[in-house]
Amino acid sequence: MTQTASPKTYRVKSFGCQMNVYDGERMGELLEAQGIAPAAEGEDADLVVLNTCHIREKATEKVYSDIGRLVKAGREAGRQPMIAVAGCVAQAEGEEIMARSPAVGLVVGPQAYHRLPGMVEAAARGERSTDTDMPENNAKFGALPARRKVNPTAFLTVQEGCDKFCTYCVVPYTRGAEISRPFSDLMDEAARLVDAGAREITLLGQNVNAWEGENASGHAQGLDGLIRELAKLPDLQRIRYTTSHPNDMTEALIAAHGEVDKLMPYLHLPVQSGSDRVLKAMNRSHTADSYLALLDRFRAVRPDIALSGDFIVGFPGETEAEFDETLALVDAVGYAAAFSFKYSPRPGTPAASMDQQVTREVMEERLARLQAALNRDQFAFNRASVGKTCDVLVERRGKLPGQWLGKSPWLQSVFFEGDAAIGDMVRVQLAEAGPNSLRGTVLA
Ligand code: SAH
Ligand code: SF4
Ligand code: F3S
């Protein structure tokens, strides 16, 4: 049932992490270079790219139901879209998707999507193909077109893959080994992003702080070196990075937080659990105390730093007392934001075959308690910000007329009324706090 005409319009639907969002944008640029236009809002696209995520359960089922929905809509509209499956589910289960879903025209993995144009042409001729190659030298980036118009906040993937092998996680399998993109490529891409309108760049990597490279004079650099060089781009106003692993945190990166003004006072540092026994079973290779000590070093150089983390509840064998240790860690940190998940057994990972899987009921109850604590702390952090003066980078219009929405340096959503435009940096005083956002008043 594959469509045979060449597509004129496309839509990319990205799920999962920011790296998928970045990949989705790059796929869009490739398709546009091939003469395929983005489909207008609300209109069916000739080509739909499902850019999938495999991190938690039902990922694969979700892809099949998305495919089913597209086929049904196509039947009703009298023409089938070309369907491409990309991202981490494509990498993990591409062959099976091809075999099970005749409506899928092509399957392309996260390291192979630079070949998307040729695969789309082939699919238009009725030739279905799968490409889940993982070339060692990361050939993909060199084959992508230059960046085009972007939002004031842009993503830049600097590092891909993961060598950490936490026992619950699929990423080392779907994204492959840790690879750093070269320094000069990143400086070029960043300069283009800024020319295209970016005022804030978030450096991305599954283990972004494991990035390493060589600067123009051949000196070895860590992520701090890249950040310091990026900070020299005059029109770039803010730099962020995510996601970091506690074990790759260097003294130099911590120091950069105290020295580089453009580096925002925000750190997303997943911890997963507050129990050393669970952390060991997860193969996290840090303890609750070493994690807390690391945060103290950040606070020493940047006392106002906002902290964020990821948590998993119900890892196999997690006892009530061990879960309480997670709550105690949360109390000790006082997170400004956080993401928390029920443990989900992933095919092929060591934890999936561990004994003592925790029941769904228990996981749900623990997740509710954890989220209550995290929400309490996020609200407290927002309330403690009231009265502060800060810059807000305007990202979009708010719901009410004359209202604008942007982010504070601490990554809080701030809305305000006044004269502004998207991409402006507006000085506001934070006047009122809600659980998920703050109201600001513009300063003259
Ligand atoms: N590379 C990043 C992101 C990994 S995925 C990192 O190491 O932090 C983002 C988050 O998803 C993880 O931090 C973890 O909290 C969660 N996660 C990963 N695998 C999971 C699983 N099998 N079940 C539940 N949550 C999981
Ligand atoms: Fe997954 Fe752990 Fe790697 Fe993060 S560090 S991507 S959680 S294996
Ligand atoms: Fe998901 Fe792949 Fe990202 S599994 S979280 S899209 S690296």
CSV table of C-alpha atoms and ligand atoms in Angstrom, one decimal:
chain,number,residue,atom,x,y,z
A,1,MET,CA,0.0,0.0,0.0
A,2,THR,CA,3.0,2.3,-0.3
A,3,GLN,CA,2.3,5.5,-2.1
A,4,THR,CA,4.1,5.7,-5.4
A,5,ALA,CA,4.2,9.4,-6.3
A,6,SER,CA,7.0,11.7,-5.1
A,7,PRO,CA,5.9,13.5,-1.9
A,8,LYS,CA,5.5,17.3,-2.2
A,9,THR,CA,4.9,18.0,1.5
A,10,TYR,CA,6.2,16.4,4.7
A,11,ARG,CA,5.7,16.4,8.5
A,12,VAL,CA,8.1,15.1,11.1
A,13,LYS,CA,6.7,14.0,14.4
A,14,SER,CA,9.4,13.7,17.0
A,15,PHE,CA,9.0,11.9,20.3
A,16,GLY,CA,11.4,11.4,23.2
A,17,CYS,CA,14.4,13.5,24.1
A,18,GLN,CA,15.7,16.8,22.7
A,19,MET,CA,18.2,14.9,20.6
A,20,ASN,CA,15.3,13.5,18.6
A,21,VAL,CA,13.9,17.0,18.3
A,22,TYR,CA,17.3,18.1,16.9
A,23,ASP,CA,17.4,15.1,14.5
A,24,GLY,CA,13.8,15.9,13.4
A,25,GLU,CA,14.8,19.5,12.5
A,26,ARG,CA,17.8,18.2,10.5
A,27,MET,CA,15.6,15.7,8.7
A,28,GLY,CA,13.2,18.5,7.8
A,29,GLU,CA,16.1,20.5,6.4
A,30,LEU,CA,17.2,17.6,4.3
A,31,LEU,CA,13.7,17.1,2.9
A,32,GLU,CA,13.4,20.8,2.1
A,33,ALA,CA,16.7,20.7,0.3
A,34,GLN,CA,15.1,18.0,-1.8
A,35,GLY,CA,12.2,20.3,-2.7
A,36,ILE,CA,9.7,18.8,-0.2
A,37,ALA,CA,7.8,21.5,1.7
A,38,PRO,CA,6.6,21.4,5.3
A,39,ALA,CA,2.8,20.6,5.3
A,40,ALA,CA,0.7,23.5,6.4
A,41,GLU,CA,-0.9,23.3,9.9
A,42,GLY,CA,-3.9,21.0,9.9
A,43,GLU,CA,-3.2,19.7,6.5
A,44,ASP,CA,-2.3,16.1,5.6
A,45,ALA,CA,1.3,15.6,4.6
A,46,ASP,CA,2.4,13.4,1.6
A,47,LEU,CA,5.3,12.1,3.7
A,48,VAL,CA,5.1,11.6,7.5
A,49,VAL,CA,8.2,10.8,9.4
A,50,LEU,CA,7.6,9.2,12.8
A,51,ASN,CA,10.7,10.0,14.7
A,52,THR,CA,10.4,7.6,17.6
A,53,CYS,CA,11.6,7.0,21.1
A,54,HIS,CA,12.3,3.6,22.7
A,55,ILE,CA,13.1,4.6,26.3
A,56,ARG,CA,10.0,3.4,28.1
A,57,GLU,CA,7.3,0.7,27.6
A,58,LYS,CA,4.6,0.7,24.9
A,59,ALA,CA,7.1,2.6,22.6
A,60,THR,CA,6.7,0.0,19.8
A,61,GLU,CA,2.9,-0.4,20.3
A,62,LYS,CA,2.7,3.4,20.0
A,63,VAL,CA,4.5,3.3,16.6
A,64,TYR,CA,2.1,0.7,15.3
A,65,SER,CA,-1.0,2.6,16.5
A,66,ASP,CA,0.4,5.8,14.9
A,67,ILE,CA,0.9,3.9,11.6
A,68,GLY,CA,-2.6,2.5,11.9
A,69,ARG,CA,-4.0,6.0,12.4
A,70,LEU,CA,-2.2,7.4,9.4
A,71,VAL,CA,-3.4,4.6,7.2
A,72,LYS,CA,-7.0,5.1,8.4
A,73,ALA,CA,-6.8,8.8,7.8
A,74,GLY,CA,-5.3,8.1,4.3
A,75,ARG,CA,-8.1,5.8,3.5
A,76,GLU,CA,-10.7,8.4,4.4
A,77,ALA,CA,-8.9,11.1,2.4
A,78,GLY,CA,-8.4,8.7,-0.6
A,79,ARG,CA,-4.6,8.9,-0.7
A,80,GLN,CA,-2.0,7.2,1.5
A,81,PRO,CA,0.9,9.2,2.8
A,82,MET,CA,4.4,7.8,2.5
A,83,ILE,CA,5.4,6.7,6.1
A,84,ALA,CA,8.9,6.8,7.3
A,85,VAL,CA,9.9,5.4,10.7
A,86,ALA,CA,13.0,7.0,12.2
A,87,GLY,CA,14.5,7.4,15.7
A,88,CYS,CA,15.3,4.8,18.4
A,89,VAL,CA,12.4,2.4,17.8
A,90,ALA,CA,13.5,2.3,14.1
A,91,GLN,CA,17.0,1.4,15.3
A,92,ALA,CA,15.9,-1.3,17.7
A,93,GLU,CA,13.0,-2.9,15.7
A,94,GLY,CA,13.3,-1.6,12.2
A,95,GLU,CA,13.3,-5.0,10.5
A,96,GLU,CA,10.3,-6.1,12.4
A,97,ILE,CA,8.4,-2.9,11.6
A,98,MET,CA,9.1,-3.4,7.9
A,99,ALA,CA,7.9,-6.9,8.0
A,100,ARG,CA,4.8,-6.2,10.0
A,101,SER,CA,3.7,-2.9,8.4
A,102,PRO,CA,3.4,-2.8,4.7
A,103,ALA,CA,2.3,0.8,4.9
A,104,VAL,CA,5.8,1.8,6.0
A,105,GLY,CA,7.9,2.9,3.0
A,106,LEU,CA,11.2,3.2,4.8
A,107,VAL,CA,12.9,2.8,8.2
A,108,VAL,CA,15.9,4.9,9.0
A,109,GLY,CA,18.0,4.9,12.2
A,110,PRO,CA,19.4,7.9,14.1
A,111,GLN,CA,22.9,7.5,12.6
A,112,ALA,CA,21.7,7.0,9.0
A,113,TYR,CA,19.1,9.7,8.4
A,114,HIS,CA,21.4,11.7,6.1
A,115,ARG,CA,20.4,9.0,3.5
A,116,LEU,CA,16.8,9.9,3.9
A,117,PRO,CA,16.5,11.7,0.5
A,118,GLY,CA,17.6,8.7,-1.5
A,119,MET,CA,15.3,6.4,0.5
A,120,VAL,CA,12.3,8.7,-0.1
A,121,GLU,CA,13.0,8.6,-3.8
A,122,ALA,CA,13.3,4.9,-3.7
A,123,ALA,CA,10.0,4.6,-1.8
A,124,ALA,CA,8.3,6.8,-4.3
A,125,ARG,CA,9.3,4.2,-6.9
A,126,GLY,CA,7.8,1.5,-4.7
A,127,GLU,CA,11.1,0.3,-3.3
A,128,ARG,CA,11.0,-0.1,0.5
A,129,SER,CA,14.2,0.1,2.4
A,130,THR,CA,15.7,-0.1,5.9
A,131,ASP,CA,18.9,1.6,6.9
A,132,THR,CA,20.0,1.2,10.6
A,133,ASP,CA,23.7,1.5,9.9
A,134,MET,CA,25.9,3.0,12.7
A,135,PRO,CA,29.0,4.3,10.9
A,136,GLU,CA,31.8,4.7,13.4
A,137,ASN,CA,32.9,8.1,12.2
A,138,ASN,CA,29.5,9.7,12.5
A,139,ALA,CA,29.4,10.4,8.8
A,140,LYS,CA,25.9,11.8,9.1
A,141,PHE,CA,26.7,15.3,10.1
A,142,GLY,CA,29.0,16.0,7.2
A,143,ALA,CA,26.2,15.1,4.8
A,144,LEU,CA,23.6,17.5,6.2
A,145,PRO,CA,22.7,20.9,4.6
A,146,ALA,CA,23.5,24.1,6.4
A,147,ARG,CA,21.2,25.3,9.1
A,148,ARG,CA,18.3,27.6,8.1
A,149,LYS,CA,15.9,29.8,10.0
A,150,VAL,CA,15.6,28.8,13.6
A,151,ASN,CA,13.9,29.8,16.8
A,152,PRO,CA,15.6,32.1,19.4
A,153,THR,CA,16.3,28.9,21.3
A,154,ALA,CA,18.1,26.3,19.3
A,155,PHE,CA,19.5,22.8,20.0
A,156,LEU,CA,23.0,21.7,18.9
A,157,THR,CA,23.9,18.1,19.2
A,158,VAL,CA,27.6,17.9,20.2
A,159,GLN,CA,27.9,14.4,21.5
A,160,GLU,CA,25.9,11.2,20.7
A,161,GLY,CA,25.7,7.8,22.2
A,162,CYS,CA,26.4,6.3,25.6
A,163,ASP,CA,29.0,3.9,27.0
A,164,LYS,CA,27.6,3.9,30.5
A,165,PHE,CA,25.2,0.9,30.2
A,166,CYS,CA,22.9,1.7,33.1
A,167,THR,CA,21.2,-1.7,33.5
A,168,TYR,CA,17.7,-0.4,32.8
A,169,CYS,CA,18.5,1.7,29.7
A,170,VAL,CA,18.2,1.1,25.9
A,171,VAL,CA,20.2,4.2,24.8
A,172,PRO,CA,23.6,2.5,24.5
A,173,TYR,CA,21.9,0.0,22.1
A,174,THR,CA,19.8,2.5,20.1
A,175,ARG,CA,22.3,5.3,19.9
A,176,GLY,CA,25.6,3.4,19.9
A,177,ALA,CA,28.9,4.3,21.5
A,178,GLU,CA,29.9,7.8,22.7
A,179,ILE,CA,31.1,10.0,19.9
A,180,SER,CA,32.0,13.7,20.0
A,181,ARG,CA,31.5,15.9,17.0
A,182,PRO,CA,34.6,17.9,16.1
A,183,PHE,CA,35.2,21.4,17.7
A,184,SER,CA,35.4,23.3,14.4
A,185,ASP,CA,32.1,21.7,13.0
A,186,LEU,CA,30.3,22.7,16.2
A,187,MET,CA,31.7,26.3,16.0
A,188,ASP,CA,30.5,26.5,12.4
A,189,GLU,CA,27.1,25.2,13.1
A,190,ALA,CA,26.7,27.4,16.2
A,191,ALA,CA,27.7,30.5,14.1
A,192,ARG,CA,25.1,29.6,11.5
A,193,LEU,CA,22.4,29.1,14.2
A,194,VAL,CA,23.2,32.5,15.6
A,195,ASP,CA,23.1,34.0,12.1
A,196,ALA,CA,19.7,32.3,11.6
A,197,GLY,CA,18.3,34.0,14.7
A,198,ALA,CA,19.3,31.8,17.7
A,199,ARG,CA,20.0,33.7,20.9
A,200,GLU,CA,20.3,30.7,23.1
A,201,ILE,CA,21.9,27.4,22.2
A,202,THR,CA,21.5,24.2,24.2
A,203,LEU,CA,24.3,21.8,23.7
A,204,LEU,CA,22.9,18.3,23.5
A,205,GLY,CA,24.3,14.8,24.2
A,206,GLN,CA,23.2,11.6,25.9
A,207,ASN,CA,26.3,12.3,28.0
A,208,VAL,CA,27.0,15.8,26.9
A,209,ASN,CA,29.7,16.4,29.5
A,210,ALA,CA,31.7,13.5,28.0
A,211,TRP,CA,32.3,15.7,24.9
A,212,GLU,CA,35.9,16.1,24.0
A,213,GLY,CA,37.7,17.6,21.1
A,214,GLU,CA,40.6,19.8,19.9
A,215,ASN,CA,40.4,23.5,19.4
A,216,ALA,CA,41.8,25.3,16.3
A,217,SER,CA,45.4,25.3,17.8
A,218,GLY,CA,45.2,21.6,18.5
A,219,HIS,CA,44.7,21.8,22.3
A,220,ALA,CA,42.6,19.1,23.9
A,221,GLN,CA,39.2,20.6,25.1
A,222,GLY,CA,36.4,19.4,27.3
A,223,LEU,CA,32.9,20.8,27.2
A,224,ASP,CA,34.0,23.8,29.2
A,225,GLY,CA,36.4,24.7,26.5
A,226,LEU,CA,33.7,24.5,23.9
A,227,ILE,CA,31.4,26.6,26.1
A,228,ARG,CA,34.1,29.3,26.6
A,229,GLU,CA,34.6,29.5,22.8
A,230,LEU,CA,30.9,29.7,22.0
A,231,ALA,CA,30.5,32.5,24.6
A,232,LYS,CA,32.7,34.6,22.3
A,233,LEU,CA,30.0,34.7,19.6
A,234,PRO,CA,28.7,38.3,20.1
A,235,ASP,CA,25.0,37.6,19.3
A,236,LEU,CA,24.8,34.5,21.3
A,237,GLN,CA,23.4,35.4,24.7
A,238,ARG,CA,22.8,32.2,26.5
A,239,ILE,CA,24.3,28.7,26.6
A,240,ARG,CA,22.9,25.6,28.2
A,241,TYR,CA,23.8,21.9,28.0
A,242,THR,CA,22.0,18.7,28.7
A,243,THR,CA,22.1,15.8,29.8
A,244,SER,CA,25.1,15.2,32.0
A,245,HIS,CA,26.3,12.1,33.8
A,246,PRO,CA,27.7,12.6,37.4
A,247,ASN,CA,30.8,10.6,36.6
A,248,ASP,CA,31.9,12.8,33.7
A,249,MET,CA,31.7,16.1,35.6
A,250,THR,CA,35.0,17.9,35.5
A,251,GLU,CA,36.5,20.6,37.8
A,252,ALA,CA,36.9,22.8,34.7
A,253,LEU,CA,33.2,22.5,33.8
A,254,ILE,CA,32.2,23.4,37.3
A,255,ALA,CA,34.5,26.3,37.3
A,256,ALA,CA,33.0,27.6,34.0
A,257,HIS,CA,29.7,28.0,35.8
A,258,GLY,CA,31.3,30.6,38.0
A,259,GLU,CA,33.1,32.4,35.2
A,260,VAL,CA,31.2,32.3,32.0
A,261,ASP,CA,28.3,34.8,32.2
A,262,LYS,CA,26.5,33.4,29.2
A,263,LEU,CA,26.4,29.9,30.8
A,264,MET,CA,23.0,29.8,32.4
A,265,PRO,CA,22.7,28.9,36.2
A,266,TYR,CA,20.9,25.6,35.5
A,267,LEU,CA,22.1,22.0,35.8
A,268,HIS,CA,20.2,18.9,34.8
A,269,LEU,CA,22.0,16.1,36.5
A,270,PRO,CA,20.0,12.8,36.7
A,271,VAL,CA,20.4,10.8,39.8
A,272,GLN,CA,17.8,8.1,39.4
A,273,SER,CA,17.7,6.9,43.0
A,274,GLY,CA,18.8,7.9,46.5
A,275,SER,CA,19.7,4.4,47.5
A,276,ASP,CA,23.3,3.2,47.1
A,277,ARG,CA,22.2,-0.4,46.8
A,278,VAL,CA,19.8,0.5,43.9
A,279,LEU,CA,22.4,2.8,42.3
A,280,LYS,CA,24.8,-0.1,42.3
A,281,ALA,CA,22.3,-2.4,40.7
A,282,MET,CA,21.6,0.2,38.1
A,283,ASN,CA,25.3,0.4,37.4
A,284,ARG,CA,25.3,4.2,38.0
A,285,SER,CA,28.8,4.2,39.5
A,286,HIS,CA,28.0,7.1,41.9
A,287,THR,CA,26.5,7.1,45.3
A,288,ALA,CA,23.9,9.4,46.8
A,289,ASP,CA,26.6,11.1,48.8
A,290,SER,CA,29.0,11.6,45.9
A,291,TYR,CA,26.1,13.1,43.9
A,292,LEU,CA,25.3,15.5,46.7
A,293,ALA,CA,28.9,16.5,47.1
A,294,LEU,CA,29.1,17.2,43.4
A,295,LEU,CA,26.1,19.5,43.6
A,296,ASP,CA,27.7,21.3,46.5
A,297,ARG,CA,30.7,22.1,44.3
A,298,PHE,CA,28.4,23.7,41.7
A,299,ARG,CA,26.6,25.7,44.5
A,300,ALA,CA,30.0,26.9,45.7
A,301,VAL,CA,30.8,28.6,42.4
A,302,ARG,CA,27.2,29.5,41.5
A,303,PRO,CA,25.0,29.8,44.6
A,304,ASP,CA,21.8,30.6,42.6
A,305,ILE,CA,22.1,27.5,40.3
A,306,ALA,CA,18.8,25.8,39.6
A,307,LEU,CA,19.1,22.0,39.9
A,308,SER,CA,17.1,19.4,38.0
A,309,GLY,CA,17.2,15.6,38.0
A,310,ASP,CA,15.7,12.4,36.6
A,311,PHE,CA,14.3,9.6,38.8
A,312,ILE,CA,13.2,6.1,38.4
A,313,VAL,CA,10.9,4.5,40.9
A,314,GLY,CA,10.3,0.8,41.3
A,315,PHE,CA,13.7,-0.5,39.9
A,316,PRO,CA,13.7,-4.3,40.5
A,317,GLY,CA,14.1,-5.1,44.2
A,318,GLU,CA,13.6,-1.5,45.4
A,319,THR,CA,12.3,-1.7,48.9
A,320,GLU,CA,10.2,0.8,50.8
A,321,ALA,CA,13.2,1.9,52.8
A,322,GLU,CA,15.3,2.4,49.7
A,323,PHE,CA,12.5,4.5,48.1
A,324,ASP,CA,12.5,6.6,51.3
A,325,GLU,CA,16.2,7.2,50.7
A,326,THR,CA,15.2,8.7,47.3
A,327,LEU,CA,12.7,11.0,49.1
A,328,ALA,CA,15.4,12.0,51.6
A,329,LEU,CA,17.8,12.9,48.7
A,330,VAL,CA,15.0,15.0,47.1
A,331,ASP,CA,14.6,16.8,50.5
A,332,ALA,CA,18.3,17.4,50.7
A,333,VAL,CA,18.7,18.9,47.2
A,334,GLY,CA,15.6,21.0,46.8
A,335,TYR,CA,15.2,20.6,43.0
A,336,ALA,CA,13.9,23.5,40.8
A,337,ALA,CA,12.6,20.9,38.3
A,338,ALA,CA,12.6,17.2,37.8
A,339,PHE,CA,11.5,14.3,35.6
A,340,SER,CA,10.3,11.1,37.3
A,341,PHE,CA,9.3,7.7,35.8
A,342,LYS,CA,8.1,4.3,36.7
A,343,TYR,CA,10.7,1.7,35.9
A,344,SER,CA,9.9,0.1,32.6
A,345,PRO,CA,11.6,-3.2,31.7
A,346,ARG,CA,13.3,-2.8,28.3
A,347,PRO,CA,14.0,-5.7,26.0
A,348,GLY,CA,17.6,-6.8,26.0
A,349,THR,CA,18.6,-4.8,29.1
A,350,PRO,CA,20.0,-6.6,32.2
A,351,ALA,CA,17.5,-5.1,34.6
A,352,ALA,CA,14.6,-6.6,32.6
A,353,SER,CA,15.5,-10.1,33.7
A,354,MET,CA,16.3,-9.2,37.3
A,355,ASP,CA,14.3,-10.9,40.1
A,356,GLN,CA,11.9,-9.0,42.3
A,357,GLN,CA,10.2,-6.8,39.7
A,358,VAL,CA,8.1,-4.3,41.6
A,359,THR,CA,4.4,-4.3,41.0
A,360,ARG,CA,2.6,-1.6,39.0
A,361,GLU,CA,0.5,-0.6,42.0
A,362,VAL,CA,3.6,-0.1,44.2
A,363,MET,CA,5.3,1.9,41.5
A,364,GLU,CA,2.3,4.1,41.0
A,365,GLU,CA,2.0,4.8,44.7
A,366,ARG,CA,5.8,5.7,44.9
A,367,LEU,CA,5.7,7.8,41.8
A,368,ALA,CA,2.8,9.8,43.3
A,369,ARG,CA,4.7,10.4,46.5
A,370,LEU,CA,7.9,11.4,44.7
A,371,GLN,CA,6.1,13.7,42.4
A,372,ALA,CA,4.3,15.4,45.3
A,373,ALA,CA,7.7,16.1,46.8
A,374,LEU,CA,9.2,17.3,43.5
A,375,ASN,CA,6.2,19.5,42.7
A,376,ARG,CA,6.4,21.0,46.3
A,377,ASP,CA,10.0,21.9,45.7
A,378,GLN,CA,9.5,23.3,42.2
A,379,PHE,CA,6.8,25.6,43.6
A,380,ALA,CA,9.0,26.6,46.5
A,381,PHE,CA,11.8,27.4,44.1
A,382,ASN,CA,9.4,29.6,42.0
A,383,ARG,CA,8.1,31.3,45.1
A,384,ALA,CA,11.7,32.0,46.3
A,385,SER,CA,12.3,33.7,42.9
A,386,VAL,CA,9.6,36.3,43.5
A,387,GLY,CA,11.2,39.8,43.8
A,388,LYS,CA,14.2,38.9,41.7
A,389,THR,CA,15.1,40.8,38.6
A,390,CYS,CA,16.2,38.9,35.6
A,391,ASP,CA,16.3,38.7,31.8
A,392,VAL,CA,13.6,36.7,29.9
A,393,LEU,CA,14.3,35.5,26.4
A,394,VAL,CA,11.0,35.8,24.6
A,395,GLU,CA,10.0,32.6,22.8
A,396,ARG,CA,6.4,33.1,21.9
A,397,ARG,CA,3.1,35.0,22.4
A,398,GLY,CA,1.1,34.2,25.5
A,399,LYS,CA,-2.6,33.3,25.6
A,400,LEU,CA,-3.8,36.8,26.4
A,401,PRO,CA,-3.5,39.7,24.0
A,402,GLY,CA,-0.3,41.6,24.6
A,403,GLN,CA,1.2,38.8,26.6
A,404,TRP,CA,4.6,37.2,26.0
A,405,LEU,CA,6.2,34.0,27.2
A,406,GLY,CA,9.9,33.2,27.7
A,407,LYS,CA,12.4,31.7,30.0
A,408,SER,CA,14.3,33.0,33.0
A,409,PRO,CA,18.0,32.1,33.4
A,410,TRP,CA,16.8,29.3,35.7
A,411,LEU,CA,14.7,27.9,32.9
A,412,GLN,CA,11.4,28.9,34.5
A,413,SER,CA,8.5,29.9,32.2
A,414,VAL,CA,7.8,33.6,32.7
A,415,PHE,CA,4.9,35.5,31.1
A,416,PHE,CA,4.6,39.2,31.1
A,417,GLU,CA,2.6,42.0,29.3
A,418,GLY,CA,4.3,44.7,27.3
A,419,ASP,CA,6.1,45.7,24.2
A,420,ALA,CA,8.3,42.9,23.0
A,421,ALA,CA,9.1,40.6,20.0
A,422,ILE,CA,10.1,37.0,19.8
A,423,GLY,CA,13.9,36.8,20.3
A,424,ASP,CA,14.0,39.9,22.6
A,425,MET,CA,15.8,39.8,25.9
A,426,VAL,CA,13.5,41.6,28.3
A,427,ARG,CA,14.4,42.8,31.8
A,428,VAL,CA,11.6,41.8,34.2
A,429,GLN,CA,10.9,41.7,37.9
A,430,LEU,CA,9.4,38.4,38.9
A,431,ALA,CA,6.1,39.3,40.6
A,432,GLU,CA,4.1,36.2,41.2
A,433,ALA,CA,4.8,32.5,41.3
A,434,GLY,CA,2.7,29.5,40.2
A,435,PRO,CA,3.7,25.8,40.3
A,436,ASN,CA,4.8,25.8,36.7
A,437,SER,CA,5.4,29.5,35.7
A,438,LEU,CA,5.9,33.0,37.0
A,439,ARG,CA,4.4,36.4,36.1
A,440,GLY,CA,6.9,39.1,35.5
A,441,THR,CA,6.6,42.9,35.2
A,442,VAL,CA,8.7,44.7,32.6
A,443,LEU,CA,11.3,47.1,33.9
A,444,ALA,CA,11.9,50.3,32.0
B,1,SAH,N1,21.3,10.2,28.7
B,1,SAH,C1,20.5,10.8,29.6
B,1,SAH,C2,19.0,10.5,29.3
B,1,SAH,C3,18.6,9.1,29.4
B,1,SAH,S1,16.9,8.8,29.2
B,1,SAH,C4,20.9,10.4,31.0
B,1,SAH,O1,21.6,9.5,31.2
B,1,SAH,O2,20.4,11.0,31.9
B,1,SAH,C5,16.2,10.0,30.3
B,1,SAH,C6,15.7,9.4,31.5
B,1,SAH,O3,14.8,8.3,31.3
B,1,SAH,C7,16.8,8.7,32.4
B,1,SAH,O4,17.5,9.6,33.1
B,1,SAH,C8,15.9,7.9,33.3
B,1,SAH,O5,15.5,8.6,34.4
B,1,SAH,C9,14.7,7.5,32.4
B,1,SAH,N2,14.8,6.1,32.0
B,1,SAH,C10,15.7,5.5,31.2
B,1,SAH,N3,15.4,4.2,31.0
B,1,SAH,C11,14.3,4.0,31.7
B,1,SAH,C12,13.5,2.8,32.0
B,1,SAH,N4,13.9,1.6,31.5
B,1,SAH,N5,12.4,2.9,32.8
B,1,SAH,C13,12.1,4.1,33.3
B,1,SAH,N6,12.8,5.2,33.1
B,1,SAH,C14,13.9,5.2,32.3
B,2,SF4,FE1,20.9,5.5,29.6
B,2,SF4,FE2,22.6,5.6,31.7
B,2,SF4,FE3,23.5,6.1,29.3
B,2,SF4,FE4,21.9,7.8,30.5
B,2,SF4,S1,23.9,7.3,31.2
B,2,SF4,S2,21.7,7.2,28.4
B,2,SF4,S3,20.5,6.5,31.6
B,2,SF4,S4,22.7,4.2,29.9
B,3,F3S,FE1,14.2,8.1,23.4
B,3,F3S,FE2,16.2,7.6,21.9
B,3,F3S,FE3,16.1,9.9,23.1
B,3,F3S,S1,15.2,6.2,23.2
B,3,F3S,S2,15.0,9.4,25.0
B,3,F3S,S3,14.7,9.2,21.6
B,3,F3S,S4,17.9,8.7,22.7
